[in-house]
Amino acid sequence: MQSSSLVKQDAIVVKHAKYSPVREFWRAFKKQKAALVASIFIVLLIVIAFVGPYIVPYDPFEPDYNAILQTPSAKHLAGTDEYGRDIFSRLIVGSKISLTVSFSAVFLGLILGTILGLISGYFGGWIDKIIMRTCDVLFSFPDLLLAIAIVAILGPGINNVIIAVMVFSIPSFARLVRGATLNAKENVYVEAAKSMGASHVRIMYKHIFPETISELIIFVTMRVGTAILAASSLSFLGLGASPEMPEWGVMLSSGRDYLGTATHVVLMPGIAIFLTVLAFNLIGDGLRDVLDPKIKNN
Amino acid sequence: MNENVLEVINLETIFKRDQQEIKILRGVNFSIQRGEVLGLVGESGSGKSITSLSIMKLFHGTSGEIKNGSISFHGTDLTKLDEASMRQLRGKKISMIFQEPMTSLNPVLKIGKQLTESIEMHMKLTRKQSTAHAIKTLKSVGIGRAEELMNEYPHQLSGGMRQRVMIAMAMACEPELLIADEPTTALDVTIQAQILELMKQLKEKNDTAILLITHDLGVVAEMCDRVVVMYAGQVVEEADVFELFANPKHPYTKGLINSVPKIGDRKEVLDSIPGNVPSPQNMPQGCKFAPRCSNAMEKCHEHEPEIETITESHFCSCWLYASKEVALHAK
Amino acid sequence: MQNKLLQVKNLKKQFQVAGGMFEKKEFVNAVIDVSFEIKEGTTFSLVGESGCGKSTTGRLITRLIDPTSGSITLNGNEVGYLKQSELGDLRETVQMIFQDPYASLNPRMKVKEIIEEPLIIHTKLSKGERENLVLEMLNIVGLNTEYANRYAHEFSGGQRQRIGIARALITKPKLIIADEPVSALDVSIQSQILNLLKKLQQEYQLSYLFISHDLSVVEHISNEIGVMYLGSIVEIATKEALFVNPLHPYTKALIASVPVADPLLRRKKETLKGDIPNPKNPPTGCTFHTRCPIAQELCKLEVPKMRQITEQQSVACHFVEKIEEV
Ligand SMILES: Nc1ncnc2c1ncn2[C@@H]1O[C@H](COP(=O)(O)OP(=O)(O)O)[C@@H](O)[C@H]1O
Ligand SMILES: Nc1ncnc2c1ncn2[C@@H]1O[C@H](COP(=O)(O)OP(=O)(O)O)[C@@H](O)[C@H]1O
Ligand code: SF4
Ligand code: SF4
Ligand SMILES: [Mg+2]
Ligand SMILES: [Mg+2]
């Protein structure tokens, strides 16, 4: 096979900088100052969650009856609780529980929701109707109520909290992905793939799923915030982590009795939850400005 | 009868992006006389639409701005007019029709409402008089059921019908200059033939000057008196339509004319122009066409040719026809 | 005598556009009656105005949609009613090139990934073997091999169309369905692509079903041409016959409407009156009668049959003879 000079018309190569989606993203994300600060906070939090147990100043489980309900000081940065345990150490160890629970719940919800959403949007018809009606039913319960109901059925415990939070995440992911799929499958290149004989799985995976990624990334960050809040709430209600665990919701709950005398016992885990949820939402907002095609095109 | 309706002199239009100015029009010159159809041709991206938007000063929502030059309409420099005075001119003295009529018709207003509004405003007529005038205009563009159509919405019409309505709107106030930007590109050939015929008739009747922007040399040959060829934001050749097709000078013009497949012409291999229009951010030095030109010489890559007079009514900017030499940089 | 690669007979496609369990159903007759054949190594073109069913015909042949009735035979085998799972052969022998060079390439994939996709689907070649074929293909369609690792959106319309052609050719298909492949391009670029398509046809004995609304492009590339109006072929002829001696009133009008790029040939046009009717309720009898300059009473009542007039030319019109006299 040789090609004649006739078709070598494009030999004039226009040199332009090589395009890279990652570099492009980073260039735009750098401008989102609030999200950038929030990302640094979350990265630090994750690092702390992993190395925290080895560097904590005090054993988070060891009571110290000589130092009960002390207010924050140089010795105990966040004060101590009703058993004299160092709250700062407990918060650090607790961050691992909160992050693990929320990340795994959202991750599982993401996988199942995405698969359901892709199937629903791509095939349409009766399978779409069944999936979407089921989602509607789940949607009609307030998030937390649904989670409570699930834990009530499965019994309390951290694993069941993960399942509960996952279940109430599925419908929102499924809906989001279905919407993006409906748009993506109208693309001519999807028809091109069909005309080449690509299988349904290949089309969904190669040509449709990538179209949903940016919306998913935005939504996942927002959703992690919600999940932390939900998991803490369940623990607060005594349906999640067991009472001696340094989980943030549990800490909040057990500090209730001392609200009048030692506010910091409630305040400290409250601030931890607040800042973490806020940070995830700020990142989500920043990502939306950078990634959302509807905003980008303006 | 040698009155210039419009004279564009050294027009430079820029867009701002990331605090940088990108020059889209790099000194455009042409004029249109009363009753004349001037064709503006060139590949897409050569700046034809930006030229028309500059004349209308329709930059809203973009960062476009006229940087230099003048646009004189009957002696008034449009670049100096404020938005209020421009609004007085638009739709009355200068009208425009676009490629996609749906983008310029309001989808939620009935055709009648859209037509009478501009007539009432510009011609100072009563509601009743302007309705009568609107119906008359619709009939003049060959719409038989004009009365019914006044009560319909744009989406209820076919593409050809919408373009007729657009032309009716543009012609309603009997403008002196009509700018038509690819008016038939989105239409089928049989409908295109109808619309072109209609534009010809209206021009004969009102002596309107028409700036016809198109990439279709067939349409140019069919419609225009004079032709301006644009490349990379500049005029590279201007000539009478017969002269241009019989005796094109600029290598770009030649390339364009030879690329068109013609019915009855049994060429096995079509001529073409290699490469692509350069983007405004990546303009080559010297003659902008040099990277694609088979006649390019050394000086073409270094210096920009100036516009030269070939005959009294034929102008071309190419070193092949230069009257004076330039010194090349020693390398 | 060349082999018949593709034969299409009385193809029909109805789309349901409204109605369900309780409402009245409404249909669009996108393709009413289309028959033609394509010989090996030749180009058959479908030409006609928008909405006349050209793309639908193309999509039926590639079995992106299912025919309502009629037959499609490829190499003598009926493929019109095969299940999607049985279409392996067709998917390999027939490839498509699309009109919109922007929309038909996935913007998130690299040029290399786009072109090798058919190989991944149809062959078991290794990564290295696929890569070699991709580079060879880039060369064949006149693109720099350095482009393989770029994203498609970095290219101009003409270059993208070359990428689309490379993708269509990589499995060595026999038939290419090209749906308006040059309509979105400037003339200067359009001629590059037309030249490339012609050259590839000669080198690889390809057959083309070339779909276009542009008669001058069609004349340049075709051997045979079918003129479509409202879902039916109204005239079918060799290129020479059709352009020298068009018989159907619609073909004549279509040819006469094309603006000629020569001001010396400027003339007052006999323009066709009226609009293309809505395919939801097409006119009775000959669907062209609402716009036909020589229509008679009979035309409103009876659908004209396709009649062979000469060896090279068939027409569906009640009054062909009359036209010839005029
Ligand atoms: N709103 C805009 N912002 C920045 N650049 C623009 C804008 N509109 C057009 N351009 C650029 O201006 C150049 C000329 O465009 P245009 O006048 O539309 O070309 P034509 O009408 O000849 O096809 C192109 O390179 C185009 O990318
Ligand atoms: N999927 C579809 N559903 C309903 N109507 C359709 C569909 N595809 C095409 N049509 C209709 O069928 C007719 C023929 O369309 P098409 O084959 O795309 O025409 P062409 O390619 O000749 O312009 C048009 O009236 C179009 O609206
Ligand atoms: S100036 Fe030189 S490069 Fe430019 S068109 Fe003329 S010959 Fe070609
Ligand atoms: S059959 Fe009648 S209406 Fe149809 S094309 Fe022939 S003369 Fe015209
Ligand atoms: Mg334009
Ligand atoms: Mg089509």
XYZ file of C-alpha atoms in Angstrom, chain B residues 43-44 158 161 188-194 197 200 215 217-224 241-242 245 256 259-276 292, chain C residues 49-50 156 159 186-192 194-195 198 202 215-217 219-220 239-240 243 250 254-255 257-264 266-269 271-276 291:
90
model
C -13.853 29.934 3.230
C -15.494 29.697 6.623
C -40.966 25.362 6.897
C -41.178 29.927 4.527
C -32.720 23.061 -0.354
C -31.730 23.961 -3.924
C -35.253 24.369 -5.256
C -36.118 26.633 -2.325
C -32.793 28.443 -2.662
C -33.660 29.196 -6.280
C -36.983 30.700 -5.159
C -35.154 34.993 -7.445
C -33.383 39.825 -7.267
C -19.286 30.613 0.424
C -19.508 30.579 -5.876
C -22.584 29.422 -7.819
C -24.725 31.851 -5.848
C -22.150 34.576 -6.450
C -22.106 34.010 -10.195
C -25.880 33.980 -10.252
C -26.525 37.076 -8.148
C -23.660 39.510 -7.811
C -18.189 39.372 -11.347
C -17.541 38.622 -15.040
C -14.649 34.388 -13.047
C -11.606 28.536 -4.936
C -12.340 23.578 -6.546
C -16.016 23.821 -7.478
C -17.271 20.699 -9.215
C -19.342 21.834 -12.198
C -22.186 19.933 -13.795
C -21.141 18.744 -17.241
C -17.475 19.050 -16.429
C -15.885 15.594 -16.513
C -12.730 16.231 -14.544
C -11.431 13.079 -12.860
C -9.494 14.930 -10.183
C -10.745 18.204 -8.754
C -8.391 21.013 -7.919
C -8.225 21.892 -4.276
C -6.409 24.164 -1.880
C -4.151 22.266 0.518
C -4.216 22.963 4.242
C -6.645 25.087 6.224
C -1.110 27.101 1.176
C -33.941 17.490 -0.928
C -33.854 17.242 2.853
C -10.234 21.089 11.196
C -8.913 16.589 8.698
C -15.722 24.369 2.309
C -15.409 23.773 -1.452
C -11.626 23.879 -1.296
C -11.627 21.123 1.338
C -14.603 19.305 -0.203
C -12.602 18.668 -3.350
C -9.720 17.200 -1.320
C -13.824 13.839 -3.031
C -10.445 13.196 -4.634
C -12.188 8.424 -5.655
C -9.814 2.662 -7.347
C -26.048 17.585 -7.665
C -22.660 18.836 -8.801
C -20.896 16.716 -6.196
C -22.246 14.150 -10.786
C -18.571 14.193 -10.030
C -24.749 9.717 -14.574
C -24.381 10.453 -18.283
C -27.419 14.951 -16.608
C -38.465 16.824 -10.583
C -33.488 20.015 -9.463
C -30.788 20.325 -12.110
C -32.078 25.038 -9.686
C -28.374 24.486 -9.114
C -26.616 27.829 -9.363
C -23.818 27.583 -11.920
C -20.465 29.054 -10.995
C -20.217 31.000 -14.231
C -21.845 34.412 -14.588
C -21.963 34.020 -18.371
C -26.742 33.330 -15.775
C -30.376 33.002 -16.703
C -33.838 33.555 -15.374
C -34.828 30.410 -13.535
C -38.251 27.916 -10.191
C -40.320 25.107 -8.791
C -43.287 26.544 -6.953
C -44.307 25.642 -3.426
C -42.747 23.710 -0.595
C -41.905 20.072 -0.065
C -45.364 21.100 -7.528
